[in-house]
PDB file of C-alpha atoms in Angstrom:
ATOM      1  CA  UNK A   1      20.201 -13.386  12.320  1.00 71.00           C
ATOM      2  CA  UNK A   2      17.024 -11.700  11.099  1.00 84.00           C
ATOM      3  CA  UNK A   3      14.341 -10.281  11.906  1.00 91.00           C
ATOM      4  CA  UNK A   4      12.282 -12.748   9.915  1.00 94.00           C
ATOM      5  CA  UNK A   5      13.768 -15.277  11.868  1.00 96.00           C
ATOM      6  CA  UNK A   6      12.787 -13.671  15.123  1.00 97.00           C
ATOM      7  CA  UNK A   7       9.295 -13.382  13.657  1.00 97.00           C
ATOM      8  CA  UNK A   8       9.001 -17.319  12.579  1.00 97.00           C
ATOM      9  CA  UNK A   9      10.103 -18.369  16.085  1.00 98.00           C
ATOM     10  CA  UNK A  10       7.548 -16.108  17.977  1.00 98.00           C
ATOM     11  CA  UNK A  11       4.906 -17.041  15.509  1.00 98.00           C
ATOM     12  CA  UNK A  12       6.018 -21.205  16.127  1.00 98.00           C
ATOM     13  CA  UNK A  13       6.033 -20.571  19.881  1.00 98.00           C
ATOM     14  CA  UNK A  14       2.889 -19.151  20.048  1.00 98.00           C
ATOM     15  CA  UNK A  15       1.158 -21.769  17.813  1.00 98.00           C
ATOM     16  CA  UNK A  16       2.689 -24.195  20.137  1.00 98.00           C
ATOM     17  CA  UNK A  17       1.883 -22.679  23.312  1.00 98.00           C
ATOM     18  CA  UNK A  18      -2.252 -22.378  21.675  1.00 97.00           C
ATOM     19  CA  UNK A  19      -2.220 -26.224  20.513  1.00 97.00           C
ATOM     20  CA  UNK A  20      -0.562 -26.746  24.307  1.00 96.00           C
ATOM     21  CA  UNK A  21      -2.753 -24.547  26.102  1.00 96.00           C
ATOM     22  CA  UNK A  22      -6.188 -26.466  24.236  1.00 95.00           C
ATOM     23  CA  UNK A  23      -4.519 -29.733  25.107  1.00 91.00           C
ATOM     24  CA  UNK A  24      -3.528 -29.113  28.728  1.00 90.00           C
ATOM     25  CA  UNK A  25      -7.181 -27.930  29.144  1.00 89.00           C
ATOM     26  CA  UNK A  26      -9.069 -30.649  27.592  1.00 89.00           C
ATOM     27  CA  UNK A  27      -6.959 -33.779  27.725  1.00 88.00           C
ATOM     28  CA  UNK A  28      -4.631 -33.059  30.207  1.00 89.00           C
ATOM     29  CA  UNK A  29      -7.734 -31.875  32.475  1.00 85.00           C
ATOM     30  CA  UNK A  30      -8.847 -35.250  33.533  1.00 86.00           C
ATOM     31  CA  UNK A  31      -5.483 -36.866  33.710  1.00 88.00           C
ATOM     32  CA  UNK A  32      -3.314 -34.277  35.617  1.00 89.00           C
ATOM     33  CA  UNK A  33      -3.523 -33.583  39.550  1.00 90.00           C
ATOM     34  CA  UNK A  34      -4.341 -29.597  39.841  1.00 91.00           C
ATOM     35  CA  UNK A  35      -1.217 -28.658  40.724  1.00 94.00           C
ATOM     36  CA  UNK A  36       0.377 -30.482  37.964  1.00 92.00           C
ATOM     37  CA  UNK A  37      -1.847 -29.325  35.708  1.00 93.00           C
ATOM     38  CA  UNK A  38      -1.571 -25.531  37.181  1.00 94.00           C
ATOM     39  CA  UNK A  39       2.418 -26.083  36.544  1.00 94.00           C
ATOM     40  CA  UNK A  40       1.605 -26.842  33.000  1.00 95.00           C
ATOM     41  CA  UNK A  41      -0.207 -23.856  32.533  1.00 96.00           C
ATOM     42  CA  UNK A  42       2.592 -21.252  33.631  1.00 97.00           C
ATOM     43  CA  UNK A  43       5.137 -23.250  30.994  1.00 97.00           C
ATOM     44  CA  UNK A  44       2.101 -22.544  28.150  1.00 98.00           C
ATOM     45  CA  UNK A  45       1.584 -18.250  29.602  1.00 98.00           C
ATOM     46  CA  UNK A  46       5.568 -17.942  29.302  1.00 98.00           C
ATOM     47  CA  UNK A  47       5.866 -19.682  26.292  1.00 98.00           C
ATOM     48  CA  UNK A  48       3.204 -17.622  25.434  1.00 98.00           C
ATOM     49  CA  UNK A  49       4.788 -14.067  26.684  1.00 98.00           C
ATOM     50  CA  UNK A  50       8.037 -15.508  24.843  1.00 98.00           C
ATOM     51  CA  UNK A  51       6.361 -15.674  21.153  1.00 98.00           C
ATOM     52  CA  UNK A  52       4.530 -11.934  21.527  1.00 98.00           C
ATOM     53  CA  UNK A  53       8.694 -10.819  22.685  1.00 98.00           C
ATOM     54  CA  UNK A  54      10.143 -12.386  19.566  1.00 98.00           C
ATOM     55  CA  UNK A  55       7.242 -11.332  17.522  1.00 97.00           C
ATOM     56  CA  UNK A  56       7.525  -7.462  19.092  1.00 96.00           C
ATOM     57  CA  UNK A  57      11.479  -7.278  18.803  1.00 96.00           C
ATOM     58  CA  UNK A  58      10.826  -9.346  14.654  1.00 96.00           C
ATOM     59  CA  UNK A  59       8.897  -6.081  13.595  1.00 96.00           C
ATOM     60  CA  UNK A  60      10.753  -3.453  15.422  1.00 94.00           C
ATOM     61  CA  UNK A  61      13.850  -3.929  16.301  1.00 92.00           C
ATOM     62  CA  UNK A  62      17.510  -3.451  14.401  1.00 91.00           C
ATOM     63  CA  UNK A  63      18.872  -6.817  14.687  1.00 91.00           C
ATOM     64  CA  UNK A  64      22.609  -5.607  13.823  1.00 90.00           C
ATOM     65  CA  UNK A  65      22.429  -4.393  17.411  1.00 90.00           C
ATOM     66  CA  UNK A  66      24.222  -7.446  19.165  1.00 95.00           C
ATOM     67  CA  UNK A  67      21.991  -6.579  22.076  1.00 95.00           C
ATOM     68  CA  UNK A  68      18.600  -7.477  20.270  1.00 96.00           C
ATOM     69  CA  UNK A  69      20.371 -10.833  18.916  1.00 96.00           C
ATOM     70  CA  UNK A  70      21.576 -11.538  22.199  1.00 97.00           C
ATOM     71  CA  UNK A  71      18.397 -10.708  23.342  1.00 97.00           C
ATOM     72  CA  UNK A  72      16.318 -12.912  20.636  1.00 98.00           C
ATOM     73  CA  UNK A  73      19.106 -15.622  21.251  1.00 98.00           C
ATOM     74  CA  UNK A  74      18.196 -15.637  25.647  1.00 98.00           C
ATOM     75  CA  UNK A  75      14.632 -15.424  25.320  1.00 98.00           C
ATOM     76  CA  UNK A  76      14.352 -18.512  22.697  1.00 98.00           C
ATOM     77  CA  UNK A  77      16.957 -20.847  24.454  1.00 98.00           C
ATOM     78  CA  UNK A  78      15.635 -19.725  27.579  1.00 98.00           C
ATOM     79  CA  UNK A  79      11.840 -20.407  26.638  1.00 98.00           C
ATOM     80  CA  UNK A  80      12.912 -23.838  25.293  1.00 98.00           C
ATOM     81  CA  UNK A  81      14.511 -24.164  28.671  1.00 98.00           C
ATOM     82  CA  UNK A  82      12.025 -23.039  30.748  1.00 98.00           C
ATOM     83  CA  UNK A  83       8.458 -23.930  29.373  1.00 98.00           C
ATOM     84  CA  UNK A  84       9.764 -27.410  28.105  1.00 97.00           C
ATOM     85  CA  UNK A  85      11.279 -28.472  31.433  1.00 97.00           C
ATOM     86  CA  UNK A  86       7.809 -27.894  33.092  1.00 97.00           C
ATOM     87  CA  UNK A  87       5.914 -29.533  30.173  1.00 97.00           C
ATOM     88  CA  UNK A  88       7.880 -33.323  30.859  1.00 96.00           C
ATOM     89  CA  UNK A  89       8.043 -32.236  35.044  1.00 95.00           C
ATOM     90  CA  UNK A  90       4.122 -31.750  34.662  1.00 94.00           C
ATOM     91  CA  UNK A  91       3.631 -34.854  32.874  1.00 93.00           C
ATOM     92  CA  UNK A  92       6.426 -37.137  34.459  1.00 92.00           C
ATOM     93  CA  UNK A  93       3.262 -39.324  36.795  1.00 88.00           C
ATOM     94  CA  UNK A  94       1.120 -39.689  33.401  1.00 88.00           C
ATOM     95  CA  UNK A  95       4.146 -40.871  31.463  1.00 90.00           C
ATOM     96  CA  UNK A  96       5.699 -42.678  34.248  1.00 89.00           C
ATOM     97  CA  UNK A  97       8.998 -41.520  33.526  1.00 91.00           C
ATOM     98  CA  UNK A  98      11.043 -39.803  35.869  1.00 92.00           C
ATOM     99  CA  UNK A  99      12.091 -36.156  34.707  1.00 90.00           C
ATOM    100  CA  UNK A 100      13.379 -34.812  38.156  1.00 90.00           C
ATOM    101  CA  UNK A 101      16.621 -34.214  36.540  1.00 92.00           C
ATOM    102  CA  UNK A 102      14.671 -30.949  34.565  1.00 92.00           C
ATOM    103  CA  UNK A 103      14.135 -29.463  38.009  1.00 91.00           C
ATOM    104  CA  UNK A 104      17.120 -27.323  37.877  1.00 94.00           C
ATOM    105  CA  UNK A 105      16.553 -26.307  34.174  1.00 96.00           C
ATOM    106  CA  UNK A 106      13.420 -24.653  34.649  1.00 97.00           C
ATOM    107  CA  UNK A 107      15.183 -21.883  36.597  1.00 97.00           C
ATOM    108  CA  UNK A 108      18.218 -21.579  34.313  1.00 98.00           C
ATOM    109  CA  UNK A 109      15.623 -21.264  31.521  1.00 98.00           C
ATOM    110  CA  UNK A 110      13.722 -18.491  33.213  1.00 98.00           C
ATOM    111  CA  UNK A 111      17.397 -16.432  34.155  1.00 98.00           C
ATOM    112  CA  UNK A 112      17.823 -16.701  30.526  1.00 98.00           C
ATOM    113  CA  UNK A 113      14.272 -15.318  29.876  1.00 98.00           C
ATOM    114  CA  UNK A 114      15.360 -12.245  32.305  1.00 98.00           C
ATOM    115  CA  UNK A 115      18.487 -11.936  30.707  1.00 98.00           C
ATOM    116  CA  UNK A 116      16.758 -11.578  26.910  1.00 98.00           C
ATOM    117  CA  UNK A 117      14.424  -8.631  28.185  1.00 98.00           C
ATOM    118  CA  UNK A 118      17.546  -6.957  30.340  1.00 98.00           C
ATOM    119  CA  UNK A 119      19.135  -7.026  26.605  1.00 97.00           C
ATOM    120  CA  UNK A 120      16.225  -5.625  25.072  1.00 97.00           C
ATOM    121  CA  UNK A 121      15.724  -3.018  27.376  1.00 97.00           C
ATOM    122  CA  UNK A 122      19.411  -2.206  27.572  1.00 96.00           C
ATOM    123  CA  UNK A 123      18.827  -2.081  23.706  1.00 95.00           C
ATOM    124  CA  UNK A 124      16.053   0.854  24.209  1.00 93.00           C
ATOM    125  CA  UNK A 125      18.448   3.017  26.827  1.00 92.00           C
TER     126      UNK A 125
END
């Protein structure tokens, strides 16, 4: 684990989360119900939160401290987790596919999320 590696998976989330974020407000716009499209939107802002973390803890942080890996480790499974699951639950009536088994990911994904910035600011104490 490196900090370069922290740095190229921040700087690949956030890409994602801007080529996401145009899509879900152009294309997705006419296609998704509000709420859906509103749901869609909070998986692109944490995503988006996510890649500044890894990006922040890439240029500053001692990754020999198992706490920052742990923490860099949390925060990417976790984003993956989180943002992802509400990407295919937001889309599930355009695709016609049935994704209701993601429900209970989403929150496992964002207690992972929590758990990456707990490590990061036990890191700091």
């Amino acid at each position: 684990m490196t900090n370069n590696c922290a740095i190229i998976t921040g700087a690949a989330f956030g890409l994602l989360a801007i080529i996401l974020g145009a899509f879900g407000a152009h294309a997705l716009k006419k296609v998704l119900s509000a709420e859906k499209l509103t749901s869609f939107e909070v998986g692109v802002r944490y995503q988006t939160y996510s890649a500044l973390f890894l990006i922040l803890i890439g240029y500053n942080a001692n990754f020999e401290t198992n706490l920052i890996q742990w923490a860099y480790y949390f925060v990417t499974i976790g984003t993956i987790l989180f943002s992802f699951s509400i990407y295919f639950l937001s889309l599930s009536e355009y695709l016609k596919r049935n994704f209701k088994f993601l429900g209970p990911i989403t929150p496992l994904g964002g207690l992972l999320m929590i758990l990456g910035w707990g490590c990061l600011l036990l890191s700091a104490l």
